[in-house]
Amino acid sequence: MHSPLGEQLPQLQAEYAAQQAKGLKLDLTRGKPAPEQLSLSDALMELPGLVPHVSDEGFDIRNYGGGEGLIELRRIFGELYGIPPTQLLALANASLQLMHDALMFAYVFGVPGGEKPWGKEEKLKFICPVPGYDRHFAITEALGFELIPVPMHDDGPDADMIAELVANDSAIKGMWIVPTYSNPSGATTSLEVARKLVSMPTAAPDFRIFWDDAYALHPLTENPPASLPILELAAEAGNPDRVFFFASTSKITYAGSGVAFFAASPANLAWLKQRMAVQTIGPDKINQLRHALHLKNPDGVRAHMAKHRDILAPKFAAMDRVLTQRLGDYPEVATWTKPEGGYFISLDVLPGTAARVVELAKGAGVALTPAGSTWPYGKDPNDSNIRLAPSMATVPQVEASADILATCILLAAAKTSGS
Ligand code: PLP
């Protein structure tokens, strides 16, 4: 057993000063792929055989049109996501933009099954599982939704709490969810929770689940489970229009130069296509063809993701190893998740100390995502959650960062217990 933290304060202060003196510059802020991960797709820069090219559907990919995206690519990803290619659109480069557009379209024009545009409602609310993804929260915050936090558990968001909320409040128009290896806890939504979400009665007739499966194909382990066929589950539950599915190749090929996907029921697809026909004359099919040629088929994607896993898994293991060595004896002061996929670890420190930990870490050269960013409005009421993103750093950098972070966590806690 360890001595009380308050008594360790002088020793922790000396340790922190020694770490500061090293003058390191480390960054665990955002979940970006590391350069060696990006290099796995450098064939995209020089693939032969791109022109002239007529797609399997018979049109010249160099021209306008093909608004649903290249069928060659939709077939590959349809199989991986458990969605018929006819229900999966391959669109622009960023799924976040699609989520933003879908919400804007709902706000301005309404969605199938709704009585009026969302923006014409007196009050708008949106369910936000916490800890969650700051950029999701930012979109709904920008549109004036009231953001309602709901706990994220190991098997997905608290479906019973959500069911109770949405049953009685027609202002709640939708919810965010990252169903697989969520950002930031790494939790994967179970079949049981998914079934509850697609079958629960909702006071709003036009309630939508923004099912952002950004990490569906990003396991850190071998033999991961297949994606939940969420559109099928929604249809089986009698609510085929409830789900908007989003995903992208941002963390498969190039972040920012990949392909984003949207999938939904036939009614929702017709709705989105109608809106998008006003917005664009078609997506970048050349980039889509590059992706189809590079990734080849579903097994090609799986093999490619195994290479990502080989790069990423040691970084996650390093973080866990050092945190366990340094903090394993202090479960009252720090707990963290052990994701089996995705890009993040969710760390909970002694309530009331997260912001101080982030500040201390910065002082010793470790940049962390601001405390509070995993909560709506950037405000964690417990001031305890911190998102860790180990992907960009090298293994030695992850180890050094985790060591400094551990000192900061103990120091912040020792000061609290000593005061
Ligand atoms: N969704 C989640 C849950 C993410 O974590 C991220 C990036 O970190 C994105 C979406 C962004 O995806 P895209 O690059 O397709 O916009």
Coordinates of C-alpha atoms and ligand atoms in Angstrom, one line a residue:
M1 CA 0.0 0.0 0.0
H2 CA 1.1 3.6 -0.6
S3 CA 1.3 6.4 2.0
P4 CA -1.5 9.0 2.0
L5 CA -1.1 11.3 -1.0
G6 CA -1.0 14.4 1.1
E7 CA 2.3 13.1 2.6
Q8 CA 3.8 12.5 -0.8
L9 CA 3.4 16.1 -1.9
P10 CA 7.1 17.1 -1.5
Q11 CA 8.2 14.1 -3.4
L12 CA 5.6 14.6 -6.2
Q13 CA 6.6 18.3 -6.5
A14 CA 10.3 17.3 -6.9
E15 CA 9.3 14.7 -9.5
Y16 CA 7.2 17.2 -11.4
A17 CA 10.1 19.8 -11.4
A18 CA 12.4 17.1 -12.8
Q19 CA 10.0 16.3 -15.6
Q20 CA 9.6 20.0 -16.4
A21 CA 13.3 20.4 -16.6
K22 CA 13.5 17.8 -19.4
G23 CA 11.8 20.4 -21.6
L24 CA 9.8 17.8 -23.6
K25 CA 7.1 18.7 -26.2
L26 CA 4.5 16.0 -26.4
D27 CA 0.9 16.0 -27.8
L28 CA -2.0 13.8 -26.9
T29 CA -4.7 16.2 -28.1
R30 CA -6.4 15.0 -31.3
G31 CA -7.0 11.6 -32.8
K32 CA -5.1 12.0 -35.9
P33 CA -3.4 9.1 -37.8
A34 CA 0.4 9.0 -37.4
P35 CA 2.5 9.6 -40.5
E36 CA 3.3 5.8 -40.8
Q37 CA -0.4 5.1 -40.9
L38 CA -1.0 7.6 -43.7
S39 CA 1.9 6.0 -45.6
L40 CA -0.1 2.8 -45.8
S41 CA -2.3 4.5 -48.4
D42 CA 0.4 6.3 -50.4
A43 CA -0.6 4.2 -53.4
L44 CA -3.5 6.7 -53.6
M45 CA -1.0 9.2 -54.8
E46 CA 0.1 7.2 -57.8
L47 CA -2.4 4.6 -58.8
P48 CA -2.3 3.6 -62.4
G49 CA -5.3 2.9 -64.6
L50 CA -7.5 5.7 -63.5
V51 CA -8.3 7.1 -66.9
P52 CA -10.3 6.7 -69.0
H53 CA -12.8 5.0 -66.7
V54 CA -16.4 4.1 -67.0
S55 CA -17.9 3.0 -63.8
D56 CA -19.7 -0.4 -63.4
E57 CA -22.9 1.7 -63.7
G58 CA -21.9 2.9 -67.1
F59 CA -20.9 6.6 -66.6
D60 CA -17.7 8.4 -67.2
I61 CA -16.3 9.1 -63.7
R62 CA -14.5 12.2 -65.1
N63 CA -17.8 14.0 -65.6
Y64 CA -20.6 15.4 -63.5
G65 CA -23.2 13.0 -62.0
G66 CA -23.2 9.8 -60.1
G67 CA -24.7 11.5 -57.1
E68 CA -24.9 8.3 -55.1
G69 CA -21.2 7.7 -55.4
L70 CA -19.2 5.0 -57.1
I71 CA -21.0 1.6 -56.9
E72 CA -17.6 -0.2 -56.8
L73 CA -16.8 1.5 -53.5
R74 CA -20.3 1.2 -52.1
R75 CA -20.2 -2.5 -52.6
I76 CA -17.0 -2.9 -50.6
F77 CA -18.1 -0.8 -47.7
G78 CA -21.7 -2.0 -47.8
E79 CA -20.5 -5.5 -47.0
L80 CA -18.3 -4.3 -44.2
Y81 CA -21.0 -2.1 -42.6
G82 CA -23.7 -4.7 -43.1
I83 CA -25.7 -2.3 -45.3
P84 CA -27.0 -3.1 -48.9
P85 CA -25.0 -0.9 -51.3
T86 CA -28.3 0.5 -52.6
Q87 CA -28.8 2.1 -49.2
L88 CA -25.2 3.3 -48.8
L89 CA -24.1 6.6 -50.5
A90 CA -20.4 7.4 -51.1
L91 CA -20.2 11.2 -50.9
A92 CA -17.6 13.9 -50.2
N93 CA -14.5 13.8 -48.0
A94 CA -15.8 14.2 -44.5
S95 CA -18.6 12.6 -42.5
L96 CA -18.7 15.4 -40.1
Q97 CA -19.8 17.7 -42.9
L98 CA -22.6 15.2 -43.8
M99 CA -23.8 15.2 -40.2
H100 CA -23.7 19.0 -40.3
D101 CA -25.6 19.0 -43.6
A102 CA -28.2 16.5 -42.4
L103 CA -28.9 18.6 -39.4
M104 CA -29.1 21.8 -41.4
F105 CA -31.5 20.1 -43.9
A106 CA -33.6 18.9 -41.0
Y107 CA -33.5 22.4 -39.4
V108 CA -34.5 24.2 -42.6
F109 CA -36.7 21.7 -44.4
G110 CA -37.7 19.0 -41.8
V111 CA -37.3 15.3 -42.3
P112 CA -39.6 12.5 -43.5
G113 CA -42.3 11.9 -40.9
G114 CA -42.0 15.3 -39.4
E115 CA -44.7 18.0 -39.3
K116 CA -42.5 21.0 -39.9
P117 CA -38.8 22.0 -40.2
W118 CA -37.0 21.5 -37.0
G119 CA -36.0 25.2 -36.9
K120 CA -39.7 26.1 -36.7
E121 CA -40.1 24.2 -33.4
E122 CA -40.3 26.3 -30.2
K123 CA -37.6 24.4 -28.5
L124 CA -35.0 21.9 -29.7
K125 CA -33.1 19.3 -27.7
F126 CA -30.6 16.7 -28.5
I127 CA -29.3 13.7 -26.5
C128 CA -25.5 13.6 -26.0
P129 CA -23.9 10.5 -24.5
V130 CA -21.0 11.5 -22.2
P131 CA -18.2 11.3 -22.4
G132 CA -18.6 12.1 -26.0
Y133 CA -17.2 13.8 -29.1
D134 CA -16.8 17.6 -28.9
R135 CA -17.4 18.2 -32.6
H136 CA -20.7 16.4 -32.5
F137 CA -21.8 18.6 -29.6
A138 CA -20.6 21.7 -31.4
I139 CA -22.9 21.2 -34.4
T140 CA -26.0 20.8 -32.3
E141 CA -24.9 23.6 -30.0
A142 CA -24.4 25.9 -33.0
L143 CA -28.0 25.3 -34.2
G144 CA -29.3 26.2 -30.7
F145 CA -30.3 22.7 -29.5
E146 CA -30.3 22.2 -25.8
L147 CA -27.8 19.4 -25.2
I148 CA -28.9 16.7 -22.7
P149 CA -26.0 14.6 -21.3
V150 CA -26.7 10.9 -20.8
P151 CA -24.1 8.5 -19.4
M152 CA -22.2 6.3 -21.8
H153 CA -21.7 2.8 -20.3
D154 CA -19.5 -0.1 -21.4
D155 CA -22.4 -1.4 -23.6
G156 CA -23.4 1.9 -25.0
P157 CA -25.5 4.9 -23.9
D158 CA -28.0 4.5 -21.1
A159 CA -30.9 3.3 -23.2
D160 CA -33.4 3.2 -20.4
M161 CA -32.7 6.8 -19.4
I162 CA -32.9 7.9 -23.1
A163 CA -36.2 5.9 -23.6
E164 CA -37.7 7.8 -20.6
L165 CA -36.5 11.2 -21.8
V166 CA -37.7 10.8 -25.4
A167 CA -41.0 9.2 -24.5
N168 CA -42.2 12.4 -22.8
D169 CA -40.5 15.3 -24.6
S170 CA -41.3 16.1 -28.2
A171 CA -38.6 18.7 -28.3
I172 CA -36.0 16.0 -28.3
K173 CA -35.4 15.5 -32.0
G174 CA -32.4 13.2 -31.9
M175 CA -29.3 11.8 -30.4
W176 CA -25.6 11.4 -31.1
I177 CA -24.0 8.0 -30.8
V178 CA -20.6 6.6 -31.8
P179 CA -21.6 2.9 -31.6
T180 CA -18.3 1.2 -32.1
Y181 CA -15.2 2.0 -30.1
S182 CA -16.7 5.3 -29.1
N183 CA -14.9 8.6 -28.9
P184 CA -13.6 8.8 -26.2
S185 CA -14.3 5.8 -24.0
G186 CA -13.9 3.1 -26.6
A187 CA -17.2 1.5 -25.6
T188 CA -19.1 -0.5 -28.2
T189 CA -22.9 -0.5 -28.2
S190 CA -24.4 -3.9 -27.6
L191 CA -27.1 -5.5 -29.7
E192 CA -29.5 -5.2 -26.8
V193 CA -28.9 -1.4 -26.4
A194 CA -29.2 -0.9 -30.2
R195 CA -32.5 -2.7 -30.2
K196 CA -33.8 -0.5 -27.4
L197 CA -32.8 2.6 -29.2
V198 CA -34.5 1.7 -32.5
S199 CA -37.6 0.4 -30.9
M200 CA -38.3 2.9 -28.0
P201 CA -41.4 5.1 -28.5
T202 CA -40.5 8.8 -29.1
A203 CA -42.8 11.8 -28.5
A204 CA -41.2 13.4 -31.6
P205 CA -42.5 11.6 -34.6
D206 CA -39.3 12.6 -36.5
F207 CA -36.7 11.6 -34.0
R208 CA -33.4 10.6 -35.5
I209 CA -30.4 8.7 -34.2
F210 CA -27.2 10.1 -35.7
W211 CA -25.3 6.8 -35.7
D212 CA -21.7 7.8 -36.4
D213 CA -19.9 4.6 -37.0
A214 CA -16.6 6.4 -37.5
Y215 CA -14.6 3.5 -35.9
A216 CA -16.6 0.5 -37.2
L217 CA -13.6 -1.0 -38.9
H218 CA -10.9 0.1 -36.5
P219 CA -10.3 -2.7 -34.0
L220 CA -7.1 -3.0 -31.9
T221 CA -7.6 -6.7 -31.4
E222 CA -7.8 -9.7 -33.8
N223 CA -11.1 -11.2 -34.8
P224 CA -13.4 -8.2 -33.8
P225 CA -17.2 -8.6 -33.9
A226 CA -19.0 -7.5 -37.1
S227 CA -20.8 -4.2 -37.2
L228 CA -24.4 -4.1 -36.0
P229 CA -26.8 -4.1 -38.9
I230 CA -28.5 -1.0 -37.5
L231 CA -30.7 -0.2 -40.5
E232 CA -32.0 -3.7 -40.5
L233 CA -32.6 -3.5 -36.7
A234 CA -34.5 -0.3 -37.1
A235 CA -36.7 -1.7 -39.9
E236 CA -37.4 -4.8 -37.9
A237 CA -38.5 -2.6 -35.0
G238 CA -41.0 -0.9 -37.2
N239 CA -39.0 2.4 -37.2
P240 CA -37.1 2.2 -40.5
D241 CA -36.6 6.0 -40.7
R242 CA -35.1 6.4 -37.3
V243 CA -31.4 6.0 -38.2
F244 CA -29.0 8.2 -40.1
F245 CA -25.8 6.2 -40.5
F246 CA -22.5 8.0 -41.1
A247 CA -18.9 6.7 -41.6
S248 CA -15.8 7.6 -43.5
T249 CA -12.4 6.4 -44.6
S250 CA -10.7 9.3 -42.8
K251 CA -8.9 6.9 -40.5
I252 CA -8.6 4.2 -43.1
T253 CA -6.8 6.0 -45.9
Y254 CA -6.1 9.8 -45.6
A255 CA -7.7 12.0 -42.9
G256 CA -9.3 14.8 -44.8
S257 CA -8.9 13.2 -48.3
G258 CA -11.0 10.1 -47.8
V259 CA -14.6 9.3 -48.7
A260 CA -17.6 9.8 -46.4
F261 CA -20.6 7.5 -46.4
F262 CA -24.3 8.0 -45.5
A263 CA -26.9 5.3 -45.2
A264 CA -30.5 5.2 -44.3
S265 CA -34.0 4.0 -45.1
P266 CA -35.3 4.5 -48.7
A267 CA -37.5 7.4 -47.5
N268 CA -34.5 9.1 -45.8
L269 CA -32.3 8.5 -48.8
A270 CA -34.8 10.0 -51.2
W271 CA -34.9 13.0 -48.8
L272 CA -31.2 13.5 -48.6
K273 CA -30.7 13.0 -52.4
Q274 CA -33.4 15.6 -53.1
R275 CA -31.7 18.1 -50.8
M276 CA -28.2 17.3 -52.1
A277 CA -29.3 17.6 -55.8
V278 CA -29.7 21.3 -55.0
Q279 CA -26.3 21.5 -53.3
T280 CA -24.0 19.6 -55.6
I281 CA -23.8 18.0 -59.1
G282 CA -22.0 15.0 -57.7
P283 CA -19.2 13.8 -55.5
D284 CA -15.5 13.3 -56.4
K285 CA -15.7 9.9 -58.1
I286 CA -12.0 9.9 -59.0
N287 CA -11.1 9.9 -55.3
Q288 CA -13.7 7.1 -54.8
L289 CA -12.2 5.1 -57.7
R290 CA -8.7 5.5 -56.2
H291 CA -10.1 4.1 -53.0
A292 CA -11.8 1.2 -54.7
L293 CA -8.6 0.3 -56.6
H294 CA -6.4 0.7 -53.5
L295 CA -8.6 -1.2 -51.1
K296 CA -9.9 -3.8 -53.7
N297 CA -12.5 -5.6 -51.6
P298 CA -13.8 -6.1 -48.0
D299 CA -10.8 -8.4 -47.2
G300 CA -8.5 -5.8 -48.6
V301 CA -9.9 -3.3 -46.2
R302 CA -9.6 -5.8 -43.3
A303 CA -6.0 -6.5 -44.2
H304 CA -5.3 -2.8 -44.4
M305 CA -6.9 -2.2 -41.0
A306 CA -4.8 -4.9 -39.5
K307 CA -1.7 -2.8 -40.5
H308 CA -3.2 0.2 -38.7
R309 CA -3.8 -2.0 -35.7
D310 CA -0.2 -3.2 -35.7
I311 CA 0.9 0.5 -35.5
L312 CA -1.7 1.7 -33.0
A313 CA -2.1 -1.2 -30.6
P314 CA 1.5 -0.9 -29.1
K315 CA 0.7 2.8 -28.3
F316 CA -2.5 2.0 -26.5
A317 CA -0.7 -0.8 -24.6
A318 CA 2.2 1.6 -23.7
M319 CA -0.3 4.1 -22.3
D320 CA -2.1 1.4 -20.2
R321 CA 1.2 -0.1 -19.0
V322 CA 2.7 3.2 -17.7
L323 CA -0.6 4.4 -16.2
T324 CA -1.0 1.0 -14.5
Q325 CA 2.5 1.1 -13.1
R326 CA 2.2 4.6 -11.8
L327 CA -1.5 4.7 -10.8
G328 CA -2.7 1.1 -10.4
D329 CA -2.6 1.5 -6.6
Y330 CA -4.7 4.6 -6.7
P331 CA -8.1 3.6 -8.1
E332 CA -9.7 6.4 -6.1
V333 CA -7.6 8.9 -8.0
A334 CA -7.6 7.6 -11.6
T335 CA -9.4 5.1 -13.7
W336 CA -9.1 4.8 -17.5
T337 CA -10.7 2.7 -20.2
K338 CA -8.9 -0.1 -22.1
P339 CA -10.4 0.2 -25.6
E340 CA -10.4 -2.7 -28.1
G341 CA -10.5 -0.3 -31.0
G342 CA -10.8 3.3 -32.1
Y343 CA -8.5 6.2 -31.3
F344 CA -9.1 7.3 -27.7
I345 CA -8.8 6.4 -24.0
S346 CA -11.2 8.0 -21.5
L347 CA -9.4 8.9 -18.3
D348 CA -11.2 9.9 -15.1
V349 CA -9.2 11.6 -12.4
L350 CA -10.2 12.8 -8.9
P351 CA -13.4 14.9 -9.3
G352 CA -12.5 18.6 -9.3
T353 CA -8.9 18.1 -10.6
A354 CA -9.2 17.5 -14.4
A355 CA -8.6 21.1 -15.4
R356 CA -5.7 21.3 -13.0
V357 CA -4.2 18.1 -14.4
V358 CA -4.4 19.4 -18.0
E359 CA -2.8 22.7 -16.8
L360 CA 0.0 20.9 -14.9
A361 CA 0.6 18.6 -17.9
K362 CA 1.0 21.6 -20.2
G363 CA 3.5 23.0 -17.8
A364 CA 5.6 19.9 -18.2
G365 CA 5.3 19.9 -22.0
V366 CA 2.3 17.5 -22.5
A367 CA -0.6 18.9 -24.5
L368 CA -3.9 17.3 -23.7
T369 CA -7.5 18.0 -25.0
P370 CA -9.0 20.7 -22.7
A371 CA -10.8 19.3 -19.7
G372 CA -14.5 19.5 -20.2
S373 CA -14.4 18.9 -24.0
T374 CA -16.0 15.5 -23.7
W375 CA -19.1 17.2 -22.3
P376 CA -21.8 19.4 -23.9
Y377 CA -20.8 23.1 -23.8
G378 CA -17.3 22.0 -22.8
K379 CA -18.4 21.8 -19.2
D380 CA -17.8 18.6 -17.2
P381 CA -19.8 19.1 -14.0
N382 CA -17.4 16.8 -12.1
D383 CA -14.3 18.2 -13.7
S384 CA -12.9 14.7 -13.9
N385 CA -12.9 13.4 -17.5
I386 CA -9.9 13.8 -19.8
R387 CA -9.7 12.4 -23.4
L388 CA -6.3 10.8 -24.3
A389 CA -5.4 10.4 -28.0
P390 CA -2.2 8.3 -28.3
S391 CA -2.2 7.8 -32.1
M392 CA 0.1 10.6 -33.3
A393 CA 2.8 10.0 -30.7
T394 CA 5.5 7.3 -31.0
V395 CA 5.6 4.6 -28.3
P396 CA 8.5 6.3 -26.4
Q397 CA 6.5 9.6 -26.5
V398 CA 3.4 7.9 -25.3
E399 CA 5.4 6.4 -22.4
A400 CA 7.0 9.7 -21.5
S401 CA 3.6 11.5 -21.7
A402 CA 1.9 8.9 -19.5
D403 CA 4.6 9.2 -16.9
I404 CA 4.3 12.9 -16.8
L405 CA 0.5 12.7 -16.8
A406 CA 0.6 10.3 -13.8
T407 CA 2.7 12.7 -11.8
C408 CA 0.2 15.5 -12.6
I409 CA -2.8 13.4 -11.6
L410 CA -1.2 12.5 -8.3
L411 CA 0.1 16.0 -7.6
A412 CA -3.3 17.5 -8.3
A413 CA -5.0 14.9 -6.0
A414 CA -2.3 15.3 -3.3
K415 CA -2.9 19.1 -3.2
T416 CA -6.6 18.5 -2.8
S417 CA -6.2 15.9 0.0
G418 CA -3.5 18.1 1.6
S419 CA -5.6 21.3 1.7
Ligands
PLP1 N1 -16.8 11.0 -35.9 C1 -16.1 10.7 -34.9 C2 -16.6 10.0 -33.7 C3 -14.7 11.1 -34.9 O1 -14.0 10.8 -33.8 C4 -14.2 11.9 -35.9 C5 -12.8 12.3 -35.9 O2 -12.1 12.3 -35.0 C6 -15.0 12.1 -37.0 C7 -16.3 11.7 -37.0 C8 -14.5 12.9 -38.2 O3 -14.8 12.2 -39.4 P1 -14.6 12.8 -40.8 O4 -13.1 13.0 -41.0 O5 -15.2 11.8 -41.7 O6 -15.3 14.1 -40.9

